[in-house]
């Protein structure tokens, strides 16, 4: 599926803005549903943090997928956008009391709990409301992932999850307290993971933990393996849809399930990453001492990933096909790191040319800020243009 852009329509819209290809999103959701349904008990939640645009959420909720939230704000928005509360899972290393209460009041599917203290607080708040909170314990599996250091989460020194050595004692605590129902275990090793061996290593660790728990007579109904499947930032045209088949097969092959156990996935980037592009207009082309700069009207406030993680996003000139020249594509913000790409070859860029910064559907609009008193970028769905 090659993405085409309605460039004529783009000319009439204020830049910068996000453009979301609904056909690609629908096709991606269809593939996920098809591949997951080949395996008994596989349940997919969309990780809302990747893109919380209401129109995107409305489209995803229609497929019946659940939602993975990390804040009260995300829970509220998911409820507004058609996700049923019983399909919402709520993770986060620092849940405030009002956020826990919101989850309790709406009877969400479960809280992914990250410490013993949090477990006690949820128990207390649930008791006050006369409710029983369903809980998965988030375990830090101490499994590394081959990805950027800022987006690994499963290493011993990361702040996420319960350290392996404390798992038995917290499980005993969870089984004893009155207003908690321990329904499962939760894991997440990181994001933008391209190597299936990393997920295989996670499966091996989960198998060991389950064996150990079984010896202690503990059995849980749900295993949540988190998210993390990456996308091809270098070649979004060649790989518009991630390889969900290999992804789910890796778990089918390596994760040992107990009878009737369900496996939950929390996929973000792989669902929405490739369907989005940041569309920006060229303001100036400037010759530096040795480099040429294409200065565009989008900046790191609109798409933070290149500045924060040195992330690579492919850039396409939508306005012309002239001879190639080398450019540093930079934004207008007063920071040296406000650079989208260095020394990229683009058809000769002129003032007014529209550029598409590709693979920006995940962690683009959702991480935008108003730094420099800029406007937040609008997201447009292809269906509405
Ligand atoms: N579940 C948990 C517990 C998570 O922490 C995350 C992402 C996900 C699921 C979804 O992961 P995904 O399938 O999208 O890889 N802003 C960074 C990515 C941060 C990911 C945070 N956690 C970026 O732009 O690369």
Tab-separated table of C-alpha atoms and ligand atoms in Angstrom:
chain	number	residue	atom	x	y	z
A	1	UNK	CA	0.000	0.000	0.000
A	2	UNK	CA	1.818	3.132	-1.225
A	3	UNK	CA	0.775	6.298	0.561
A	4	UNK	CA	-0.351	9.164	-1.593
A	5	UNK	CA	-0.823	12.675	-0.324
A	6	UNK	CA	-3.595	15.096	-1.355
A	7	UNK	CA	-1.052	17.876	-1.884
A	8	UNK	CA	-3.547	20.245	-3.545
A	9	UNK	CA	-5.743	20.108	-0.471
A	10	UNK	CA	-2.741	20.538	1.791
A	11	UNK	CA	-1.997	23.903	0.154
A	12	UNK	CA	-5.188	25.328	1.598
A	13	UNK	CA	-4.512	24.245	5.194
A	14	UNK	CA	-2.480	26.189	7.745
A	15	UNK	CA	0.809	24.437	8.402
A	16	UNK	CA	2.224	22.665	10.305
A	17	UNK	CA	-0.345	19.920	10.805
A	18	UNK	CA	-0.541	16.172	11.181
A	19	UNK	CA	-2.099	14.154	8.401
A	20	UNK	CA	-3.472	10.711	9.244
A	21	UNK	CA	-4.113	8.162	6.509
A	22	UNK	CA	-7.332	6.431	7.606
A	23	UNK	CA	-7.082	3.690	4.985
A	24	UNK	CA	-3.671	2.676	6.262
A	25	UNK	CA	-4.887	2.810	9.868
A	26	UNK	CA	-7.933	0.661	9.053
A	27	UNK	CA	-5.780	-1.830	7.149
A	28	UNK	CA	-3.285	-1.999	10.038
A	29	UNK	CA	-6.098	-2.600	12.543
A	30	UNK	CA	-7.514	-5.291	10.301
A	31	UNK	CA	-4.159	-7.101	10.114
A	32	UNK	CA	-3.748	-6.912	13.903
A	33	UNK	CA	-7.222	-8.344	14.457
A	34	UNK	CA	-6.663	-11.098	11.905
A	35	UNK	CA	-3.243	-12.114	13.238
A	36	UNK	CA	-4.209	-11.941	16.925
A	37	UNK	CA	-7.350	-13.999	16.354
A	38	UNK	CA	-5.210	-16.900	15.120
A	39	UNK	CA	-4.110	-17.403	18.721
A	40	UNK	CA	-6.492	-18.384	21.501
A	41	UNK	CA	-6.878	-15.834	24.268
A	42	UNK	CA	-4.874	-13.014	22.642
A	43	UNK	CA	-6.305	-9.591	23.493
A	44	UNK	CA	-4.940	-6.347	22.058
A	45	UNK	CA	-5.143	-2.944	23.743
A	46	UNK	CA	-4.159	0.240	21.981
A	47	UNK	CA	-1.517	2.206	23.934
A	48	UNK	CA	-3.189	5.604	23.914
A	49	UNK	CA	-0.014	7.535	24.723
A	50	UNK	CA	1.150	6.965	21.142
A	51	UNK	CA	-1.625	9.140	19.726
A	52	UNK	CA	-4.573	10.412	21.739
A	53	UNK	CA	-6.210	12.422	18.949
A	54	UNK	CA	-9.956	11.986	19.453
A	55	UNK	CA	-10.654	11.153	15.822
A	56	UNK	CA	-7.945	8.496	15.877
A	57	UNK	CA	-9.340	7.062	19.124
A	58	UNK	CA	-12.871	6.997	17.722
A	59	UNK	CA	-11.706	5.010	14.721
A	60	UNK	CA	-9.717	2.540	16.833
A	61	UNK	CA	-12.446	2.023	19.449
A	62	UNK	CA	-14.869	1.021	16.686
A	63	UNK	CA	-12.809	-2.115	16.034
A	64	UNK	CA	-13.467	-3.370	19.548
A	65	UNK	CA	-9.855	-3.040	20.670
A	66	UNK	CA	-9.207	-2.212	24.313
A	67	UNK	CA	-7.175	0.737	25.593
A	68	UNK	CA	-3.983	0.984	27.594
A	69	UNK	CA	-3.940	4.241	29.567
A	70	UNK	CA	-1.270	5.881	31.689
A	71	UNK	CA	-3.188	8.759	33.261
A	72	UNK	CA	-6.614	9.840	34.411
A	73	UNK	CA	-6.747	12.169	31.414
A	74	UNK	CA	-6.241	9.269	29.046
A	75	UNK	CA	-8.935	7.223	30.818
A	76	UNK	CA	-11.395	10.125	30.521
A	77	UNK	CA	-10.622	10.630	26.859
A	78	UNK	CA	-10.960	6.923	26.077
A	79	UNK	CA	-14.360	6.806	27.747
A	80	UNK	CA	-15.420	9.831	25.669
A	81	UNK	CA	-14.186	8.140	22.505
A	82	UNK	CA	-16.098	4.905	22.842
A	83	UNK	CA	-13.752	2.510	24.625
A	84	UNK	CA	-15.796	0.489	27.141
A	85	UNK	CA	-14.409	0.783	30.673
A	86	UNK	CA	-14.123	-2.984	31.009
A	87	UNK	CA	-11.534	-2.947	28.216
A	88	UNK	CA	-9.314	-0.304	29.830
A	89	UNK	CA	-6.046	-1.193	31.530
A	90	UNK	CA	-4.273	1.473	33.536
A	91	UNK	CA	-0.495	1.496	34.078
A	92	UNK	CA	1.802	4.176	35.447
A	93	UNK	CA	4.517	4.426	38.016
A	94	UNK	CA	2.851	7.384	39.774
A	95	UNK	CA	-0.935	7.153	39.899
A	96	UNK	CA	-2.498	10.028	41.855
A	97	UNK	CA	-5.444	9.306	44.167
A	98	UNK	CA	-7.968	11.039	41.886
A	99	UNK	CA	-6.755	8.911	38.978
A	100	UNK	CA	-7.156	5.698	40.965
A	101	UNK	CA	-10.635	6.817	42.038
A	102	UNK	CA	-11.558	7.532	38.429
A	103	UNK	CA	-10.526	3.999	37.492
A	104	UNK	CA	-12.478	2.556	40.419
A	105	UNK	CA	-15.606	4.602	39.722
A	106	UNK	CA	-15.599	3.400	36.130
A	107	UNK	CA	-14.810	-0.238	36.970
A	108	UNK	CA	-11.879	-0.463	34.563
A	109	UNK	CA	-10.536	-3.912	33.675
A	110	UNK	CA	-7.414	-3.571	35.792
A	111	UNK	CA	-4.732	-1.462	37.404
A	112	UNK	CA	-1.165	-2.421	36.545
A	113	UNK	CA	0.442	-1.865	39.919
A	114	UNK	CA	4.087	-0.898	40.239
A	115	UNK	CA	4.859	-1.015	43.990
A	116	UNK	CA	3.644	-2.407	47.303
A	117	UNK	CA	2.758	1.073	48.537
A	118	UNK	CA	0.583	1.676	45.476
A	119	UNK	CA	-1.136	-1.666	46.089
A	120	UNK	CA	-1.997	-0.589	49.630
A	121	UNK	CA	-3.331	2.768	48.478
A	122	UNK	CA	-5.530	1.187	45.807
A	123	UNK	CA	-6.795	-1.246	48.429
A	124	UNK	CA	-7.651	1.615	50.792
A	125	UNK	CA	-9.370	3.720	48.114
A	126	UNK	CA	-11.315	0.678	46.869
A	127	UNK	CA	-12.412	-0.122	50.413
A	128	UNK	CA	-13.716	3.440	50.878
A	129	UNK	CA	-15.877	2.982	47.814
A	130	UNK	CA	-16.950	-0.525	48.671
A	131	UNK	CA	-15.258	-1.894	45.543
A	132	UNK	CA	-12.806	-4.646	44.705
A	133	UNK	CA	-10.024	-3.446	42.400
A	134	UNK	CA	-8.691	-5.845	39.769
A	135	UNK	CA	-4.938	-5.697	39.684
A	136	UNK	CA	-2.021	-6.979	37.619
A	137	UNK	CA	1.420	-6.644	39.148
A	138	UNK	CA	3.883	-4.929	36.859
A	139	UNK	CA	7.122	-6.828	37.149
A	140	UNK	CA	10.455	-5.452	35.993
A	141	UNK	CA	11.686	-8.462	34.022
A	142	UNK	CA	15.310	-7.306	33.844
A	143	UNK	CA	15.322	-7.986	30.129
A	144	UNK	CA	17.178	-5.541	27.899
A	145	UNK	CA	15.862	-4.458	24.521
A	146	UNK	CA	17.895	-3.342	21.516
A	147	UNK	CA	16.521	0.164	21.297
A	148	UNK	CA	17.303	3.749	22.318
A	149	UNK	CA	18.370	4.070	25.989
A	150	UNK	CA	15.544	6.540	26.708
A	151	UNK	CA	12.878	4.036	25.700
A	152	UNK	CA	14.041	0.844	27.402
A	153	UNK	CA	11.991	0.102	30.471
A	154	UNK	CA	12.730	-3.463	31.538
A	155	UNK	CA	16.231	-3.093	32.959
A	156	UNK	CA	16.967	-3.495	36.657
A	157	UNK	CA	17.893	0.187	37.031
A	158	UNK	CA	14.706	1.505	35.351
A	159	UNK	CA	12.043	3.081	37.555
A	160	UNK	CA	9.291	0.862	36.157
A	161	UNK	CA	7.773	-2.198	37.735
A	162	UNK	CA	8.421	-4.306	40.801
A	163	UNK	CA	11.953	-5.677	41.184
A	164	UNK	CA	12.086	-9.450	40.693
A	165	UNK	CA	13.311	-10.103	44.247
A	166	UNK	CA	10.218	-8.492	45.762
A	167	UNK	CA	7.695	-10.285	43.565
A	168	UNK	CA	6.937	-13.194	45.956
A	169	UNK	CA	6.352	-10.916	48.952
A	170	UNK	CA	4.128	-8.497	47.008
A	171	UNK	CA	2.115	-11.367	45.599
A	172	UNK	CA	1.526	-12.666	49.120
A	173	UNK	CA	0.450	-9.169	50.169
A	174	UNK	CA	-1.889	-8.856	47.187
A	175	UNK	CA	-3.510	-12.180	47.971
A	176	UNK	CA	-4.084	-11.205	51.562
A	177	UNK	CA	-5.547	-7.729	51.357
A	178	UNK	CA	-9.270	-7.478	51.147
A	179	UNK	CA	-10.207	-5.102	48.337
A	180	UNK	CA	-7.778	-6.311	45.683
A	181	UNK	CA	-8.338	-9.096	43.200
A	182	UNK	CA	-4.987	-10.201	41.761
A	183	UNK	CA	-5.820	-11.135	38.169
A	184	UNK	CA	-2.457	-11.149	36.456
A	185	UNK	CA	1.110	-10.124	35.755
A	186	UNK	CA	2.221	-7.226	33.577
A	187	UNK	CA	5.506	-6.636	31.739
A	188	UNK	CA	6.918	-4.146	29.247
A	189	UNK	CA	10.528	-4.142	28.057
A	190	UNK	CA	10.663	-1.013	25.898
A	191	UNK	CA	9.625	0.545	22.639
A	192	UNK	CA	10.699	0.523	18.958
A	193	UNK	CA	11.879	-3.074	19.254
A	194	UNK	CA	12.695	-4.673	15.914
A	195	UNK	CA	14.348	-7.885	17.082
A	196	UNK	CA	11.993	-10.721	17.916
A	197	UNK	CA	14.713	-12.242	20.165
A	198	UNK	CA	14.020	-9.457	22.639
A	199	UNK	CA	10.403	-10.587	22.966
A	200	UNK	CA	11.610	-14.181	23.080
A	201	UNK	CA	13.819	-13.261	26.050
A	202	UNK	CA	10.793	-11.707	27.735
A	203	UNK	CA	8.826	-14.935	27.208
A	204	UNK	CA	11.639	-16.975	28.778
A	205	UNK	CA	11.633	-14.724	31.820
A	206	UNK	CA	7.837	-14.914	32.164
A	207	UNK	CA	8.038	-18.715	31.926
A	208	UNK	CA	10.539	-18.807	34.795
A	209	UNK	CA	8.393	-16.499	36.922
A	210	UNK	CA	5.288	-18.574	36.278
A	211	UNK	CA	7.108	-21.807	37.129
A	212	UNK	CA	8.232	-20.278	40.367
A	213	UNK	CA	4.756	-19.005	41.227
A	214	UNK	CA	3.233	-22.354	40.447
A	215	UNK	CA	5.517	-23.942	43.044
A	216	UNK	CA	4.067	-21.490	45.518
A	217	UNK	CA	0.563	-22.443	44.460
A	218	UNK	CA	-0.158	-19.129	42.723
A	219	UNK	CA	-1.905	-19.050	39.353
A	220	UNK	CA	-3.084	-15.930	37.525
A	221	UNK	CA	-5.581	-15.615	34.685
A	222	UNK	CA	-3.843	-12.891	32.689
A	223	UNK	CA	-0.379	-12.233	31.327
A	224	UNK	CA	0.141	-8.752	29.895
A	225	UNK	CA	3.315	-8.541	27.804
A	226	UNK	CA	3.132	-4.766	27.166
A	227	UNK	CA	3.928	-3.200	23.821
A	228	UNK	CA	7.080	-2.290	21.992
A	229	UNK	CA	6.848	-3.612	18.441
A	230	UNK	CA	8.779	-1.172	16.239
A	231	UNK	CA	8.172	0.302	12.807
A	232	UNK	CA	10.460	0.874	9.816
A	233	UNK	CA	11.368	4.565	9.971
A	234	UNK	CA	13.811	4.192	7.076
A	235	UNK	CA	11.325	2.746	4.634
A	236	UNK	CA	7.719	3.604	5.516
A	237	UNK	CA	6.627	2.982	1.925
A	238	UNK	CA	8.210	-0.486	1.843
A	239	UNK	CA	6.882	-1.469	5.273
A	240	UNK	CA	3.696	0.472	5.992
A	241	UNK	CA	2.355	-2.327	8.214
A	242	UNK	CA	4.611	-3.953	10.821
A	243	UNK	CA	5.082	-7.708	10.823
A	244	UNK	CA	2.353	-8.590	13.309
A	245	UNK	CA	2.390	-12.206	12.195
A	246	UNK	CA	5.982	-12.771	13.389
A	247	UNK	CA	5.290	-10.732	16.492
A	248	UNK	CA	2.317	-12.795	17.681
A	249	UNK	CA	3.976	-16.027	16.535
A	250	UNK	CA	6.971	-15.263	18.746
A	251	UNK	CA	4.716	-15.278	21.797
A	252	UNK	CA	2.766	-18.303	20.574
A	253	UNK	CA	6.003	-20.217	20.214
A	254	UNK	CA	7.878	-19.122	23.324
A	255	UNK	CA	5.363	-18.150	25.998
A	256	UNK	CA	4.090	-21.107	28.028
A	257	UNK	CA	0.502	-20.482	28.992
A	258	UNK	CA	-1.451	-22.139	31.723
A	259	UNK	CA	-4.922	-23.440	30.955
A	260	UNK	CA	-7.420	-20.681	30.027
A	261	UNK	CA	-4.784	-17.981	30.486
A	262	UNK	CA	-5.218	-14.815	28.401
A	263	UNK	CA	-2.379	-12.819	26.880
A	264	UNK	CA	-2.767	-9.050	26.661
A	265	UNK	CA	-0.769	-6.782	24.357
A	266	UNK	CA	-0.422	-3.012	24.581
A	267	UNK	CA	0.538	-1.829	21.128
A	268	UNK	CA	1.033	1.850	20.396
A	269	UNK	CA	3.607	2.806	17.805
A	270	UNK	CA	3.002	-0.229	15.600
A	271	UNK	CA	-0.711	0.666	15.344
A	272	UNK	CA	-0.492	4.351	14.459
A	273	UNK	CA	3.138	5.184	13.603
A	274	UNK	CA	3.104	4.774	9.838
A	275	UNK	CA	-0.298	6.314	9.164
A	276	UNK	CA	0.829	9.792	10.268
A	277	UNK	CA	2.948	12.492	8.652
A	278	UNK	CA	3.772	15.964	9.850
A	279	UNK	CA	3.146	18.359	6.994
A	280	UNK	CA	5.230	21.504	7.055
A	281	UNK	CA	5.890	24.449	4.748
A	282	UNK	CA	9.353	25.694	3.852
A	283	UNK	CA	9.892	29.249	5.030
A	284	UNK	CA	13.437	29.907	3.860
A	285	UNK	CA	16.367	28.182	2.225
A	286	UNK	CA	19.619	29.430	3.662
A	287	UNK	CA	23.187	28.755	2.638
A	288	UNK	CA	25.512	28.235	5.640
A	289	UNK	CA	29.293	28.047	5.481
A	290	UNK	CA	29.275	24.436	4.358
A	291	UNK	CA	25.650	23.352	4.618
A	292	UNK	CA	22.348	24.314	3.181
A	293	UNK	CA	19.403	24.750	5.529
A	294	UNK	CA	15.759	24.238	4.677
A	295	UNK	CA	13.996	26.204	7.416
A	296	UNK	CA	10.463	24.906	7.885
A	297	UNK	CA	7.497	26.076	9.930
A	298	UNK	CA	7.281	22.911	12.058
A	299	UNK	CA	9.591	22.584	15.015
A	300	UNK	CA	10.492	20.348	17.906
A	301	UNK	CA	7.359	21.595	19.663
A	302	UNK	CA	5.343	19.741	16.995
A	303	UNK	CA	7.535	16.645	16.699
A	304	UNK	CA	9.987	16.140	19.535
A	305	UNK	CA	11.406	12.739	18.616
A	306	UNK	CA	14.429	13.865	16.536
A	307	UNK	CA	15.539	16.353	19.210
A	308	UNK	CA	14.871	14.042	22.160
A	309	UNK	CA	15.996	10.656	20.839
A	310	UNK	CA	18.002	11.568	17.734
A	311	UNK	CA	15.205	9.750	15.917
A	312	UNK	CA	15.285	9.468	12.155
A	313	UNK	CA	12.136	10.309	10.179
A	314	UNK	CA	12.097	10.160	6.412
A	315	UNK	CA	11.347	13.481	4.744
A	316	UNK	CA	9.634	13.874	1.386
A	317	UNK	CA	9.280	17.018	-0.712
A	318	UNK	CA	5.641	17.015	-1.808
A	319	UNK	CA	5.944	20.101	-4.000
A	320	UNK	CA	8.521	19.243	-6.620
A	321	UNK	CA	10.706	16.574	-8.158
A	322	UNK	CA	13.680	18.739	-9.205
A	323	UNK	CA	17.298	17.587	-8.925
A	324	UNK	CA	18.435	16.355	-5.548
A	325	UNK	CA	20.373	18.594	-3.192
A	326	UNK	CA	21.559	18.117	0.376
A	327	UNK	CA	19.813	19.935	3.234
A	328	UNK	CA	19.661	20.164	6.971
A	329	UNK	CA	15.941	20.431	7.626
A	330	UNK	CA	15.473	22.633	10.682
A	331	UNK	CA	12.627	24.260	12.601
A	332	UNK	CA	12.117	27.842	13.782
A	333	UNK	CA	12.556	27.201	17.519
A	334	UNK	CA	15.323	28.810	19.534
A	335	UNK	CA	17.184	25.584	20.281
A	336	UNK	CA	20.122	24.099	18.381
A	337	UNK	CA	18.513	20.686	18.704
A	338	UNK	CA	15.495	21.841	16.683
A	339	UNK	CA	16.652	19.798	13.692
A	340	UNK	CA	14.566	17.200	11.860
A	341	UNK	CA	17.352	15.777	9.718
A	342	UNK	CA	20.935	16.519	8.746
A	343	UNK	CA	22.310	16.214	5.223
A	344	UNK	CA	19.272	14.648	3.620
A	345	UNK	CA	18.870	14.564	-0.145
A	346	UNK	CA	15.696	16.240	-1.317
A	347	UNK	CA	14.449	17.515	-4.657
A	348	UNK	CA	15.515	21.187	-4.696
A	349	UNK	CA	13.603	22.930	-1.936
A	350	UNK	CA	12.053	26.365	-2.522
A	351	UNK	CA	10.201	28.726	-0.222
A	352	UNK	CA	6.613	27.492	0.024
A	353	UNK	CA	7.399	23.848	-0.706
A	354	UNK	CA	5.453	21.399	1.424
A	355	UNK	CA	7.460	18.668	3.104
A	356	UNK	CA	6.068	15.520	4.723
A	357	UNK	CA	7.930	14.214	7.745
A	358	UNK	CA	6.975	10.557	7.653
A	359	UNK	CA	6.221	7.896	10.280
A	360	UNK	CA	5.024	10.551	12.703
A	361	UNK	CA	1.678	9.050	13.729
A	362	UNK	CA	3.061	7.778	17.042
A	363	UNK	CA	4.512	10.035	19.746
A	364	UNK	CA	4.187	13.038	17.445
A	365	UNK	CA	0.977	14.968	18.140
A	366	UNK	CA	0.761	13.379	21.597
A	367	UNK	CA	4.138	14.814	22.639
A	368	UNK	CA	3.619	18.265	21.118
A	369	UNK	CA	4.079	21.283	23.357
A	370	UNK	CA	3.507	25.022	23.223
A	371	UNK	CA	7.167	25.914	23.695
A	372	UNK	CA	7.880	29.412	22.343
A	373	UNK	CA	4.126	30.176	22.666
A	374	UNK	CA	3.448	28.149	19.568
A	375	UNK	CA	0.073	26.703	18.642
A	376	UNK	CA	-0.450	22.987	19.083
A	377	UNK	CA	-0.574	21.262	15.691
A	378	UNK	CA	-3.988	20.101	14.444
A	379	UNK	CA	-4.433	16.511	13.298
A	380	UNK	CA	-6.504	15.903	10.131
A	381	UNK	CA	-7.897	12.547	9.085
A	382	UNK	CA	-7.706	11.703	5.378
A	383	UNK	CA	-11.443	10.904	5.504
A	384	UNK	CA	-12.300	14.521	6.348
A	385	UNK	CA	-10.184	16.203	3.637
B	1	LIG	N1	2.840	-0.383	27.557
B	1	LIG	C1	3.613	0.313	28.412
B	1	LIG	C2	3.606	-0.035	29.823
B	1	LIG	C3	4.414	1.374	27.917
B	1	LIG	O1	5.188	2.054	28.756
B	1	LIG	C4	4.398	1.666	26.529
B	1	LIG	C5	5.199	2.768	25.994
B	1	LIG	C6	3.574	0.911	25.690
B	1	LIG	C7	2.810	-0.117	26.234
B	1	LIG	C8	3.461	1.161	24.209
B	1	LIG	O2	4.671	0.921	23.587
B	1	LIG	P1	4.767	0.919	21.982
B	1	LIG	O3	3.961	-0.255	21.474
B	1	LIG	O4	4.260	2.196	21.477
B	1	LIG	O5	6.230	0.747	21.737
B	1	LIG	N2	8.020	8.569	23.243
B	1	LIG	C9	8.849	7.455	22.851
B	1	LIG	C10	8.218	6.140	23.189
B	1	LIG	C11	7.862	6.006	24.643
B	1	LIG	C12	7.170	4.701	24.957
B	1	LIG	C13	6.617	4.704	26.341
B	1	LIG	N3	5.926	3.519	26.711
B	1	LIG	C14	9.169	7.581	21.368
B	1	LIG	O6	8.749	8.536	20.748
B	1	LIG	O7	9.878	6.746	20.822
